[in-house]
Each structure stands twice: as structure tokens, then as C-alpha cells.
Amino acid sequence: MKISVTVNGEKRDNEVEPRLLLVHYLRDVLALTGTNVGCDTSSCGACTILLEGQSVKSCTVLAAQADGATITTIEGLAGPDRMHPVQEAFREHHGLQCGYCTPGMVMAAVSLIEEVPDLDEAKVREGLEGNLCRCTGYHNIVKAVLAAAKTPARSAS
Amino acid sequence: MIPAAFDYQRPASVDEAIRLLTDSGDEAKILAGGHSLLPLMKLRLAAPSLLIDIGRLRDLSYITDAGDHIAIGALTRHHEVETSSVLRAQVPLLAHATSQVGDPQVRHRGTIGGSLAHGDPASDLPAVCLALGATFTAAGPGGSRQIPADDFFQGFLETALEPNEVLVEISVPKVPDAGWSFQKFNRRAQDWAIVGVAAVHNGSTGVALVNMASTPVRASSVESAIAGGASAGEAAAHASDGLDPPADLNASTEYRRHLAEVLVRRALQEAGVA
Ligand SMILES: Cc1cc2nc3c(=O)[nH]c(=O)nc-3n(C[C@H](O)[C@H](O)[C@H](O)COP(=O)(O)OP(=O)(O)OC[C@H]3O[C@@H](n4cnc5c(N)ncnc54)[C@H](O)[C@@H]3O)c2cc1C
Ligand code: FES
Ligand code: FES
């Protein structure tokens, strides 16, 4: 079947099999390999992207379901000259070690900051319950998200 | 993991979905949010030959105040239910329990109708609908019919929906002043309940259990004990009467019985049963 999506601001048209998962479409068809596959069973959040601005696990969505939609992946977050505030904050606060969970963590955080205006530590921890990190112990991730939530310009452009 | 191949159709209306279901028999499956069905298909525990994607039927996504009840379209996503100011005020048990489903990513995709139509005893919302005495509307080739939550859950992943019926609406009574509680016991934040309890206390008392049988189930013995004047503690002792809870990696049957008693007692106390 034919699908047409806007990924990181660019319109893409492709012929896909109905069973193609969105994460495989992004990685294998569009070569956007920033989005990782961790568990492949909807648990770890490594594959998190924004679909119409909301965080979703792209291993649990069909490319066909995203037909017509606007998608943002980790590659589309930074502006031309600078990183997105959430990316900056992860760097500043050492919110990553091996980095495998990071693209998904950052996308989940962007969605969370957008949705919850009054984030505190407990809300950040709860809001990231769908994202697993095997390295950091989460403390610096939480710090980074709280710092990013306080950045006046929440989205880079 | 990649699902087995299937055909994919995206009907423009409920009627067209029903027609596709009728024409294709048992081999077809409705796709709503896909957050129960796609994981099963990836594991090849389900392999429908046709997916009928109703995810775009936005006219089935609404939360409407309808007098003594709230009408919720089957395709309303968990995120909309948990953040709905109408539901938070009128049916806080449903809004709160929905906020405990999975994680934010799951709640951005999963729908209330999919949660109910899936008929999973481990799901949270079926128990909530039982406790509240919700009514479901199913649309089929011959028109639509109402199914009380009590008649809906018939077996493991089996509901009263005919193979060519679509769940279109969930109607929940308004209970703005009722006492309520949702107790969900799990080991990790995002997990399913090992045992869960939904309770609403509003003159009469509704209590239903998550993951205590092969279907979502009402705790009738608890309800009748309370109606007969039992205290929360006394009534909770009947939590698993007549039930044969499953054993799995998370819990033995005995442990589930124990959890059910403890959680029912907490739920009744929180809901205001003396
Ligand atoms: C990681 C993860 C964690 C989760 N945790 C929880 C949890 O803690 N608690 C919980 O309750 N749930 C949990 N879920 C399940 C989640 O709530 C699903 O969204 C929900 O169970 C199914 O809704 P859906 O819209 O995704 O349905 P789908 O997966 O699209 O469909 C499920 C089934 O219902 C049928 N169906 C769907 N809609 C209709 C309709 N309108 N009419 C007729 N048939 C229909 C489909 O054919 C299919 O058989 C979790 C899911 C994941 C992936
Ligand atoms: S790869 Fe999608 S949730 Fe783990
Ligand atoms: S930084 Fe290694 S998994 Fe999170």
C-alpha cells in the first residue's frame, strides 16, 4: 500500500507492506536510525517518537496507521544551530551513559513537558515510566528533564 | 518481531467496517489503537488475515454529558479519558483508573473500546465498568443494541460482541458524590495489575476485580456482604469467594486470594464503607 507521511518536516511517500512496523519504516526505509529498538515488546520505550506531537512506541504502531500523520524523530528535534532544550539538558546533567535509551527518553520527555505544565520530580518519574534505562539509575535523567522543563523556549526552532 | 502478513482496510464509517467484517468472516479483526492486538500479532499469537483499521473514525471519539450518564465514544483514547474534566468531575473512578493504564505512550494510542472489546481479565477498565454498572452499545448489520457490562465479559478474551459487531459507545452513570477507590497492585510502575480492585460506594456498593478469574469479574459476595451490613474487613474476607484465580510467574493462586482480600478491604475503606 502507499503511505504518505511528514517526517521531521519532510514529506515522504512510500510503498509499504501493511505489516511493516513504524519503527522499521523509519529505520530501514527512511534510514533514520536514531530511533532504537530495545525490547520489541512495547515495554522499554527506546523506540519512542512523536506522532502528531504525542509520544508513542513506534514498535507498536503500523506504518499504515501513521499514513497522513506528522512524525518527529530524534533527528528532527534540534534546530539548525543548536540542540533542543531537552537534548541540551541531557548533555548538561549527564542524563545518559551508553546512550541506547536516550533517543526514546528524550522524545518521551519532550511530550511530557508539553503535556504537564507543573512538572516536579514525582511527575517526571511517573511520566517516564514507559522508558527503561539500564545505566543511569534515572537520577540524572530526572534532573535533566526538570531543568529542560524550566527552559523558557521549550522547543527549538 | 514481525506480524504475519495481512490485508489492511481503512473503512470510512462504522457501517463500512461492519460490512467488511460480515464479508470476511472470522479471519478479520478490528484494529483500534493496536496496543493489545499488535503485540499479540508480533508474537504470532494472533494472525488475522484482514485488519480493519477504525482508528481514523474520529466521530467515535467523544466524551459527552448525556443527563444522568456520560457517553464515551469507543475510540476515545486513554489519554483523553484520564484528562477529561467532565469525567474527572462526574466519574472520577474511571478517569483515575485510566491514568494507571500502562504508560503515557500506551495511553496516547490505546482506546477505551479496545480495552473492553479485548476482554482481558488483567485489564483495568473492564473491572471499573463492572463496578460502575456501565452499558455498552454495539453496532451490527441489523442496527445497534445495548449490552450491560455484567453480560459482556464471557470468557478469556471473549465478549458478547458478535464477530461482525463493532463496539461504538460506553455509557457510564454519573457518580460525582460517590466514594470510590481503585487499587492496583503491581511490581513495576508500568505493569499490569497482579490483582486490582475497583469500588464505588453510592448508597449501594459496586466492587469488581482485575486478574482474579478468566474474565473481569464482579465481587458479588463482597457486595452482598456489605448490603447485609458487614464492615469493610468482614466483607473483604469474601473477596475470592467462588473464584479460581490464575497462577502465573507473578503470583500463585493463594497469593492472589490474599492480595484480593487486602486490596478489597483497602478499596472499601477508601470508598467510605465503614
Ligand atoms: C506496554 C503496555 C502496557 C499496558 N498496560 C496496561 C495496563 O496496565 N492496564 C490495562 O488495562 N491495559 C494495559 N495495556 C493495554 C492497553 O490498555 C490497550 O490499549 C487496550 O487493551 C486495547 O486498546 P486498543 O485500542 O489498543 O485495542 P486494539 O489492540 O486495537 O484491539 C484490541 C482487541 O479489541 C478489538 N477491538 C478494538 N476496538 C474495537 C471496537 N470498537 N469494536 C469491536 N472490537 C474492537 C480488536 O479487534 C482486538 O481484538 C497495555 C498495553 C501495552 C502495550
Ligand atoms: S522497542 Fe518499542 S518499546 Fe521497546
Ligand atoms: S544510558 Fe544506557 S540504557 Fe540508558
Short mmCIF file of C-alpha atoms and ligand atoms in Angstrom, two decimals:
data_model
loop_
_atom_site.label_atom_id
_atom_site.label_comp_id
_atom_site.label_asym_id
_atom_site.label_seq_id
_atom_site.Cartn_x
_atom_site.Cartn_y
_atom_site.Cartn_z
CA MET A 1 0.00 0.00 0.00
CA LYS A 2 1.02 3.65 -0.45
CA ILE A 3 1.59 5.85 2.58
CA SER A 4 2.40 9.49 2.80
CA VAL A 5 3.83 10.97 5.99
CA THR A 6 5.63 14.10 7.06
CA VAL A 7 8.78 13.13 8.96
CA ASN A 8 10.86 15.86 10.58
CA GLY A 9 9.23 18.40 8.29
CA GLU A 10 9.82 16.48 5.08
CA LYS A 11 7.03 14.83 3.10
CA ARG A 12 7.74 11.17 2.35
CA ASP A 13 5.77 8.84 0.06
CA ASN A 14 6.47 5.14 0.10
CA GLU A 15 5.02 1.83 -0.91
CA VAL A 16 4.92 -0.40 2.19
CA GLU A 17 3.63 -3.77 3.28
CA PRO A 18 0.67 -3.38 5.69
CA ARG A 19 2.58 -5.35 8.33
CA LEU A 20 5.58 -3.00 8.30
CA LEU A 21 6.06 -1.55 11.78
CA LEU A 22 6.56 2.19 12.03
CA VAL A 23 9.97 1.73 13.69
CA HIS A 24 11.17 -0.39 10.77
CA TYR A 25 9.77 2.13 8.31
CA LEU A 26 11.76 4.90 9.99
CA ARG A 27 14.97 2.90 10.36
CA ASP A 28 15.03 0.68 7.27
CA VAL A 29 13.08 2.66 4.68
CA LEU A 30 13.94 6.24 5.66
CA ALA A 31 17.36 5.37 7.17
CA LEU A 32 16.54 7.35 10.33
CA THR A 33 18.41 5.04 12.66
CA GLY A 34 18.37 7.37 15.66
CA THR A 35 15.21 5.64 16.85
CA ASN A 36 16.32 2.44 18.57
CA VAL A 37 14.68 -0.93 19.05
CA GLY A 38 15.22 -2.23 22.57
CA CYS A 39 12.71 -4.82 23.72
CA ASP A 40 10.50 -5.01 20.63
CA THR A 41 7.66 -5.87 23.05
CA SER A 42 6.22 -2.42 23.85
CA SER A 43 7.96 -2.22 27.23
CA CYS A 44 11.23 -0.27 27.07
CA GLY A 45 10.38 2.93 25.21
CA ALA A 46 13.66 3.03 23.24
CA CYS A 47 11.57 3.35 20.05
CA THR A 48 9.59 6.37 21.28
CA ILE A 49 8.85 9.02 18.65
CA LEU A 50 6.28 11.81 18.37
CA LEU A 51 3.19 11.04 16.31
CA GLU A 52 1.08 14.17 15.90
CA GLY A 53 3.14 15.64 18.74
CA GLN A 54 2.48 12.83 21.22
CA SER A 55 4.94 10.19 22.40
CA VAL A 56 4.23 6.69 21.06
CA LYS A 57 6.18 3.44 20.90
CA SER A 58 6.90 3.01 17.22
CA CYS A 59 7.44 -0.75 17.61
CA THR A 60 3.72 -0.99 18.41
CA VAL A 61 2.32 1.11 15.56
CA LEU A 62 1.99 0.08 11.91
CA ALA A 63 3.46 2.39 9.31
CA ALA A 64 -0.01 2.14 7.74
CA GLN A 65 -1.58 3.62 10.88
CA ALA A 66 0.70 6.65 10.55
CA ASP A 67 -0.37 7.35 6.96
CA GLY A 68 -1.07 11.08 6.65
CA ALA A 69 0.46 11.88 10.02
CA THR A 70 3.22 14.21 11.15
CA ILE A 71 6.13 12.45 12.83
CA THR A 72 9.11 13.76 14.73
CA THR A 73 12.11 11.54 15.48
CA ILE A 74 15.23 12.36 17.47
CA GLU A 75 16.88 13.52 14.22
CA GLY A 76 14.24 16.23 13.80
CA LEU A 77 14.46 17.77 17.23
CA ALA A 78 17.47 20.08 17.01
CA GLY A 79 17.27 23.45 15.30
CA PRO A 80 19.74 24.43 12.58
CA ASP A 81 22.26 25.93 15.02
CA ARG A 82 21.53 24.42 18.36
CA MET A 83 20.15 21.40 20.09
CA HIS A 84 16.67 21.17 21.52
CA PRO A 85 16.49 22.28 25.19
CA VAL A 86 15.83 18.69 26.28
CA GLN A 87 18.92 17.50 24.40
CA GLU A 88 20.95 20.34 25.93
CA ALA A 89 19.73 19.43 29.39
CA PHE A 90 20.62 15.75 28.94
CA ARG A 91 24.15 16.80 28.00
CA GLU A 92 24.44 19.35 30.77
CA HIS A 93 23.18 16.98 33.50
CA HIS A 94 24.79 13.77 32.27
CA GLY A 95 21.41 12.19 31.57
CA LEU A 96 22.98 9.34 29.63
CA GLN A 97 25.73 6.78 29.79
CA CYS A 98 25.66 4.22 26.98
CA GLY A 99 23.01 6.30 25.21
CA TYR A 100 20.84 3.44 23.98
CA CYS A 101 17.70 4.57 25.77
CA THR A 102 18.41 8.25 25.14
CA PRO A 103 16.55 8.97 21.88
CA GLY A 104 13.39 7.41 23.31
CA MET A 105 13.91 9.06 26.69
CA VAL A 106 14.33 12.49 25.07
CA MET A 107 11.22 12.08 22.88
CA ALA A 108 9.15 10.90 25.86
CA ALA A 109 10.43 13.90 27.85
CA VAL A 110 9.53 16.37 25.08
CA SER A 111 5.97 15.02 25.04
CA LEU A 112 5.75 15.04 28.84
CA ILE A 113 6.95 18.65 29.14
CA GLU A 114 4.40 19.65 26.52
CA GLU A 115 1.56 17.91 28.35
CA VAL A 116 2.25 18.56 32.02
CA PRO A 117 2.81 22.23 32.85
CA ASP A 118 3.73 21.80 36.53
CA LEU A 119 6.31 19.01 36.48
CA ASP A 120 8.01 18.03 39.70
CA GLU A 121 10.30 15.10 40.43
CA ALA A 122 7.48 12.64 41.15
CA LYS A 123 5.62 13.62 37.98
CA VAL A 124 8.75 13.23 35.86
CA ARG A 125 9.43 9.78 37.29
CA GLU A 126 5.84 8.74 36.69
CA GLY A 127 5.77 10.34 33.24
CA LEU A 128 8.82 8.36 32.15
CA GLU A 129 7.52 5.02 33.46
CA GLY A 130 7.36 3.72 29.89
CA ASN A 131 11.10 4.21 29.33
CA LEU A 132 13.73 1.92 30.77
CA CYS A 133 17.38 2.82 31.27
CA ARG A 134 19.84 0.13 32.28
CA CYS A 135 22.73 2.51 33.01
CA THR A 136 21.99 5.75 34.76
CA GLY A 137 19.75 4.84 37.66
CA TYR A 138 17.47 7.61 36.32
CA HIS A 139 18.61 10.37 38.72
CA ASN A 140 20.36 12.48 36.11
CA ILE A 141 17.62 11.86 33.57
CA VAL A 142 15.09 13.27 36.02
CA LYS A 143 17.36 16.25 36.73
CA ALA A 144 17.74 16.89 33.01
CA VAL A 145 14.00 16.79 32.35
CA LEU A 146 13.25 19.12 35.25
CA ALA A 147 15.90 21.55 34.01
CA ALA A 148 14.56 21.42 30.45
CA ALA A 149 11.02 22.00 31.69
CA LYS A 150 12.19 25.30 33.17
CA THR A 151 13.83 26.48 29.94
CA PRO A 152 11.71 29.39 28.67
CA ALA A 153 11.84 28.42 24.99
CA ARG A 154 10.64 24.88 25.30
CA SER A 155 11.03 23.99 21.66
CA ALA A 156 13.97 24.75 19.43
CA SER A 157 13.29 26.21 16.05
CA MET B 1 9.32 -9.42 15.56
CA ILE B 2 7.16 -9.00 12.53
CA PRO B 3 3.48 -9.93 12.29
CA ALA B 4 2.30 -12.50 9.74
CA ALA B 5 1.13 -10.86 6.51
CA PHE B 6 -2.39 -9.50 6.38
CA ASP B 7 -4.60 -7.32 4.22
CA TYR B 8 -5.39 -3.87 5.50
CA GLN B 9 -8.56 -1.83 5.05
CA ARG B 10 -9.45 1.55 6.41
CA PRO B 11 -13.24 1.94 6.30
CA ALA B 12 -14.69 5.46 6.21
CA SER B 13 -17.61 4.64 8.52
CA VAL B 14 -18.81 2.16 11.13
CA ASP B 15 -21.28 0.77 8.57
CA GLU B 16 -18.46 0.05 6.16
CA ALA B 17 -16.48 -1.63 8.96
CA ILE B 18 -19.47 -3.85 9.76
CA ARG B 19 -19.84 -4.71 6.06
CA LEU B 20 -16.16 -5.67 5.84
CA LEU B 21 -16.47 -7.79 9.00
CA THR B 22 -19.59 -9.51 7.66
CA ASP B 23 -17.99 -10.26 4.29
CA SER B 24 -14.75 -11.62 5.68
CA GLY B 25 -15.98 -13.86 8.50
CA ASP B 26 -13.76 -14.92 11.40
CA GLU B 27 -10.47 -14.11 9.68
CA ALA B 28 -10.83 -10.35 10.09
CA LYS B 29 -10.05 -8.22 13.15
CA ILE B 30 -10.86 -4.66 14.02
CA LEU B 31 -7.78 -2.53 14.73
CA ALA B 32 -8.34 0.40 17.11
CA GLY B 33 -5.25 1.63 18.99
CA GLY B 34 -3.46 -1.65 18.31
CA HIS B 35 -1.90 -1.80 21.77
CA SER B 36 -3.32 -5.19 22.62
CA LEU B 37 -3.67 -6.63 19.13
CA LEU B 38 -0.30 -5.68 17.58
CA PRO B 39 1.79 -7.16 20.44
CA LEU B 40 -0.16 -10.42 20.00
CA MET B 41 0.36 -10.33 16.25
CA LYS B 42 4.09 -9.68 16.65
CA LEU B 43 4.31 -12.78 18.83
CA ARG B 44 2.15 -14.57 16.22
CA LEU B 45 -0.36 -15.41 18.91
CA ALA B 46 -2.85 -13.74 16.58
CA ALA B 47 -2.68 -13.85 12.80
CA PRO B 48 -5.79 -12.25 11.30
CA SER B 49 -5.86 -12.26 7.51
CA LEU B 50 -7.50 -8.83 7.40
CA LEU B 51 -7.13 -5.82 9.68
CA ILE B 52 -9.97 -3.32 9.57
CA ASP B 53 -8.43 -0.14 10.91
CA ILE B 54 -11.13 2.01 12.52
CA GLY B 55 -8.55 4.23 14.22
CA ARG B 56 -9.42 7.17 11.97
CA LEU B 57 -13.15 7.20 12.70
CA ARG B 58 -12.85 10.33 14.79
CA ASP B 59 -16.63 10.62 15.16
CA LEU B 60 -16.29 7.65 17.55
CA SER B 61 -14.03 9.72 19.79
CA TYR B 62 -16.03 11.87 22.22
CA ILE B 63 -16.94 12.36 25.87
CA THR B 64 -20.45 13.77 26.18
CA ASP B 65 -22.56 14.71 29.18
CA ALA B 66 -25.89 12.95 28.50
CA GLY B 67 -28.04 13.76 31.53
CA ASP B 68 -27.68 11.02 34.14
CA HIS B 69 -24.73 9.41 32.37
CA ILE B 70 -21.62 10.21 30.36
CA ALA B 71 -21.41 8.80 26.84
CA ILE B 72 -17.92 7.91 25.68
CA GLY B 73 -17.10 7.01 22.07
CA ALA B 74 -15.33 3.64 21.75
CA LEU B 75 -12.32 5.20 20.01
CA THR B 76 -11.65 7.72 22.75
CA ARG B 77 -8.04 7.28 23.74
CA HIS B 78 -6.94 6.61 27.32
CA HIS B 79 -5.15 9.97 27.36
CA GLU B 80 -8.42 11.79 26.60
CA VAL B 81 -10.30 9.86 29.28
CA GLU B 82 -7.73 10.46 32.01
CA THR B 83 -7.51 14.20 31.28
CA SER B 84 -11.24 14.83 30.68
CA SER B 85 -12.54 17.44 33.12
CA VAL B 86 -16.10 16.09 32.69
CA LEU B 87 -15.03 12.59 33.67
CA ARG B 88 -12.80 13.78 36.49
CA ALA B 89 -15.80 15.58 37.98
CA GLN B 90 -18.57 13.08 37.20
CA VAL B 91 -16.87 9.66 37.11
CA PRO B 92 -13.53 10.17 38.87
CA LEU B 93 -13.02 6.40 39.29
CA LEU B 94 -12.85 5.94 35.51
CA ALA B 95 -10.55 8.93 34.90
CA HIS B 96 -8.19 7.85 37.68
CA ALA B 97 -8.08 4.15 36.76
CA THR B 98 -7.36 5.09 33.15
CA SER B 99 -4.39 7.18 34.28
CA GLN B 100 -2.98 3.96 35.78
CA VAL B 101 -3.09 2.04 32.47
CA GLY B 102 0.37 1.23 31.09
CA ASP B 103 2.46 4.35 30.47
CA PRO B 104 1.93 7.68 28.67
CA GLN B 105 2.91 6.22 25.28
CA VAL B 106 0.36 3.40 25.68
CA ARG B 107 -2.30 5.90 26.76
CA HIS B 108 -1.64 8.06 23.70
CA ARG B 109 -2.67 5.14 21.45
CA GLY B 110 -4.92 2.73 23.35
CA THR B 111 -8.68 3.26 23.30
CA ILE B 112 -11.38 2.59 25.88
CA GLY B 113 -13.32 0.50 23.36
CA GLY B 114 -10.27 -1.63 22.56
CA SER B 115 -9.62 -2.22 26.26
CA LEU B 116 -13.16 -3.51 26.75
CA ALA B 117 -13.58 -5.41 23.47
CA HIS B 118 -10.32 -7.25 24.11
CA GLY B 119 -11.93 -8.85 27.20
CA ASP B 120 -8.65 -9.32 29.04
CA PRO B 121 -9.13 -10.22 32.75
CA ALA B 122 -5.85 -8.37 33.50
CA SER B 123 -7.13 -5.08 32.05
CA ASP B 124 -8.15 -2.31 34.40
CA LEU B 125 -11.10 -0.73 32.63
CA PRO B 126 -13.40 -3.78 32.44
CA ALA B 127 -13.42 -4.02 36.25
CA VAL B 128 -14.10 -0.29 36.50
CA CYS B 129 -17.06 -0.62 34.10
CA LEU B 130 -18.44 -3.57 36.09
CA ALA B 131 -18.19 -1.71 39.39
CA LEU B 132 -19.87 1.36 37.89
CA GLY B 133 -22.61 -0.61 36.13
CA ALA B 134 -21.71 0.72 32.68
CA THR B 135 -23.64 -0.12 29.50
CA PHE B 136 -22.06 -0.75 26.11
CA THR B 137 -23.55 -0.07 22.67
CA ALA B 138 -22.66 -2.45 19.87
CA ALA B 139 -23.46 -1.76 16.22
CA GLY B 140 -24.05 -4.65 13.81
CA PRO B 141 -25.65 -5.33 10.43
CA GLY B 142 -29.14 -5.17 11.97
CA GLY B 143 -28.65 -1.94 13.90
CA SER B 144 -27.40 -1.36 17.41
CA ARG B 145 -28.05 -2.94 20.79
CA GLN B 146 -27.19 -2.23 24.40
CA ILE B 147 -25.21 -4.71 26.47
CA PRO B 148 -24.86 -4.27 30.26
CA ALA B 149 -21.26 -4.65 31.44
CA ASP B 150 -22.44 -7.60 33.56
CA ASP B 151 -23.35 -9.58 30.42
CA PHE B 152 -20.38 -8.50 28.31
CA PHE B 153 -17.35 -10.48 29.55
CA GLN B 154 -17.99 -14.11 28.72
CA GLY B 155 -14.68 -15.96 28.70
CA PHE B 156 -10.92 -15.46 28.42
CA LEU B 157 -10.59 -12.74 25.72
CA GLU B 158 -14.23 -13.42 24.82
CA THR B 159 -17.03 -10.91 24.90
CA ALA B 160 -20.70 -10.77 23.96
CA LEU B 161 -19.80 -8.95 20.72
CA GLU B 162 -20.74 -10.92 17.59
CA PRO B 163 -17.89 -11.33 15.07
CA ASN B 164 -19.49 -8.64 12.88
CA GLU B 165 -20.33 -6.17 15.62
CA VAL B 166 -18.40 -3.01 16.50
CA LEU B 167 -18.40 -1.56 20.00
CA VAL B 168 -19.36 2.09 19.46
CA GLU B 169 -20.20 3.64 22.83
CA ILE B 170 -19.65 3.20 26.54
CA SER B 171 -22.19 4.76 28.85
CA VAL B 172 -21.22 5.29 32.49
CA PRO B 173 -23.55 6.61 35.19
CA LYS B 174 -22.58 9.93 36.73
CA VAL B 175 -21.48 9.47 40.32
CA PRO B 176 -19.97 12.84 41.29
CA ASP B 177 -20.52 12.37 45.04
CA ALA B 178 -19.87 8.65 45.36
CA GLY B 179 -16.97 7.27 47.37
CA TRP B 180 -14.60 5.31 45.13
CA SER B 181 -11.29 3.55 45.04
CA PHE B 182 -9.03 1.88 42.53
CA GLN B 183 -6.38 -0.41 43.97
CA LYS B 184 -3.82 -1.73 41.55
CA PHE B 185 -1.05 -3.96 42.84
CA ASN B 186 1.93 -4.49 40.56
CA ARG B 187 5.67 -4.92 40.84
CA ARG B 188 6.87 -2.28 38.40
CA ALA B 189 5.33 1.07 37.53
CA GLN B 190 4.20 0.35 34.00
CA ASP B 191 2.99 -3.21 34.63
CA TRP B 192 -0.42 -4.78 34.51
CA ALA B 193 -2.13 -5.43 37.83
CA ILE B 194 -1.26 -8.67 39.59
CA VAL B 195 -4.59 -8.06 41.28
CA GLY B 196 -6.73 -4.94 41.03
CA VAL B 197 -9.94 -3.75 42.67
CA ALA B 198 -12.43 -1.10 41.54
CA ALA B 199 -15.02 0.02 44.09
CA VAL B 200 -17.75 2.62 44.07
CA HIS B 201 -19.94 3.36 47.11
CA ASN B 202 -23.04 5.34 46.49
CA GLY B 203 -25.82 4.04 48.72
CA SER B 204 -25.26 0.68 47.11
CA THR B 205 -21.74 -0.65 46.57
CA GLY B 206 -20.15 -1.96 43.37
CA VAL B 207 -16.92 -3.95 43.58
CA ALA B 208 -15.08 -5.68 40.73
CA LEU B 209 -11.74 -7.45 40.39
CA VAL B 210 -8.84 -7.39 37.94
CA ASN B 211 -6.94 -10.61 37.21
CA MET B 212 -8.82 -12.85 39.65
CA ALA B 213 -10.56 -15.13 37.11
CA SER B 214 -10.55 -15.96 33.41
CA THR B 215 -12.74 -12.86 32.86
CA PRO B 216 -13.02 -9.46 34.52
CA VAL B 217 -15.35 -10.23 37.39
CA ARG B 218 -17.73 -8.64 39.88
CA ALA B 219 -17.08 -9.46 43.56
CA SER B 220 -20.73 -10.35 44.22
CA SER B 221 -20.13 -11.95 47.64
CA VAL B 222 -18.43 -8.79 48.84
CA GLU B 223 -21.30 -6.67 47.55
CA SER B 224 -23.95 -8.78 49.24
CA ALA B 225 -22.00 -8.86 52.50
CA ILE B 226 -21.98 -5.06 52.54
CA ALA B 227 -25.66 -4.92 51.64
CA GLY B 228 -26.20 -7.23 54.63
CA GLY B 229 -24.41 -4.78 56.95
CA ALA B 230 -20.89 -6.26 57.02
CA SER B 231 -17.92 -3.99 57.74
CA ALA B 232 -15.19 -3.43 55.15
CA GLY B 233 -12.99 -6.01 56.87
CA GLU B 234 -15.77 -8.61 57.13
CA ALA B 235 -16.87 -8.12 53.53
CA ALA B 236 -13.28 -8.29 52.22
CA ALA B 237 -12.95 -11.82 53.60
CA HIS B 238 -15.34 -12.82 50.77
CA ALA B 239 -13.15 -11.26 48.04
CA SER B 240 -12.36 -14.51 46.25
CA ASP B 241 -15.50 -16.50 47.12
CA GLY B 242 -16.43 -18.71 44.20
CA LEU B 243 -13.38 -17.64 42.19
CA ASP B 244 -10.50 -19.72 40.93
CA PRO B 245 -7.78 -17.11 40.37
CA PRO B 246 -4.99 -17.94 37.91
CA ALA B 247 -1.41 -18.76 38.90
CA ASP B 248 1.47 -17.29 36.85
CA LEU B 249 5.04 -16.04 37.20
CA ASN B 250 3.89 -13.09 39.30
CA ALA B 251 1.62 -14.81 41.78
CA SER B 252 0.26 -18.15 42.92
CA THR B 253 -3.47 -18.71 43.30
CA GLU B 254 -3.16 -18.48 47.07
CA TYR B 255 -1.22 -15.22 46.91
CA ARG B 256 -3.85 -13.75 44.59
CA ARG B 257 -6.59 -14.69 47.08
CA HIS B 258 -4.62 -12.99 49.85
CA LEU B 259 -3.99 -9.88 47.75
CA ALA B 260 -7.65 -9.69 46.77
CA GLU B 261 -8.75 -9.66 50.41
CA VAL B 262 -6.24 -6.98 51.39
CA LEU B 263 -6.97 -4.81 48.36
CA VAL B 264 -10.75 -5.14 48.66
CA ARG B 265 -10.53 -4.08 52.29
CA ARG B 266 -8.43 -1.04 51.36
CA ALA B 267 -10.73 -0.21 48.48
CA LEU B 268 -13.88 -0.40 50.62
CA GLN B 269 -12.33 1.74 53.33
CA GLU B 270 -11.15 4.33 50.84
CA ALA B 271 -14.58 4.36 49.20
CA GLY B 272 -16.14 5.10 52.59
CA VAL B 273 -17.61 1.74 53.63
CA ALA B 274 -17.35 1.67 57.41
C1 LIG C 1 3.19 -1.88 27.37
C2 LIG C 1 1.70 -1.98 27.57
C3 LIG C 1 1.19 -1.87 28.86
C4 LIG C 1 -0.18 -1.94 29.08
N1 LIG C 1 -0.63 -1.85 30.36
C5 LIG C 1 -1.95 -1.93 30.60
C6 LIG C 1 -2.46 -1.82 31.93
O1 LIG C 1 -1.71 -1.63 32.88
N2 LIG C 1 -3.80 -1.91 32.11
C7 LIG C 1 -4.66 -2.10 31.06
O2 LIG C 1 -5.86 -2.16 31.29
N3 LIG C 1 -4.21 -2.18 29.79
C8 LIG C 1 -2.89 -2.11 29.54
N4 LIG C 1 -2.44 -2.20 28.25
C9 LIG C 1 -3.40 -2.42 27.15
C10 LIG C 1 -3.92 -1.09 26.60
O3 LIG C 1 -4.81 -0.51 27.51
C11 LIG C 1 -4.61 -1.28 25.23
O4 LIG C 1 -4.71 -0.02 24.68
C12 LIG C 1 -6.00 -1.83 25.27
O5 LIG C 1 -6.04 -3.03 25.96
C13 LIG C 1 -6.53 -2.12 23.88
O6 LIG C 1 -6.98 -0.98 23.25
P1 LIG C 1 -6.59 -0.69 21.74
O7 LIG C 1 -7.41 0.46 21.31
O8 LIG C 1 -5.15 -0.58 21.63
O9 LIG C 1 -7.18 -2.02 21.03
P2 LIG C 1 -6.60 -2.93 19.85
O10 LIG C 1 -5.33 -3.54 20.25
O11 LIG C 1 -6.66 -2.21 18.57
O12 LIG C 1 -7.75 -4.05 19.86
C14 LIG C 1 -7.87 -4.98 20.91
C15 LIG C 1 -8.95 -6.01 20.55
O13 LIG C 1 -10.25 -5.42 20.60
C16 LIG C 1 -10.86 -5.45 19.30
N5 LIG C 1 -11.49 -4.12 19.16
C17 LIG C 1 -10.88 -2.92 19.39
N6 LIG C 1 -11.78 -1.92 19.27
C18 LIG C 1 -12.97 -2.50 18.96
C19 LIG C 1 -14.28 -1.98 18.73
N7 LIG C 1 -14.54 -0.66 18.82
N8 LIG C 1 -15.27 -2.87 18.44
C20 LIG C 1 -15.01 -4.20 18.39
N9 LIG C 1 -13.80 -4.74 18.59
C21 LIG C 1 -12.79 -3.89 18.89
C22 LIG C 1 -9.76 -5.75 18.33
O14 LIG C 1 -10.24 -6.46 17.22
C23 LIG C 1 -8.81 -6.58 19.15
O15 LIG C 1 -9.24 -7.92 19.19
C24 LIG C 1 -1.07 -2.13 27.99
C25 LIG C 1 -0.57 -2.22 26.69
C26 LIG C 1 0.80 -2.15 26.47
C27 LIG C 1 1.31 -2.26 25.07
S1 FES C 2 11.41 -1.32 21.34
FE1 FES C 2 9.48 -0.39 21.40
S2 FES C 2 9.05 -0.32 23.49
FE2 FES C 2 10.96 -1.41 23.47
S1 FES C 3 22.07 5.30 29.12
FE1 FES C 3 22.39 3.20 28.77
S2 FES C 3 20.34 2.46 28.76
FE2 FES C 3 20.08 4.48 29.39
#
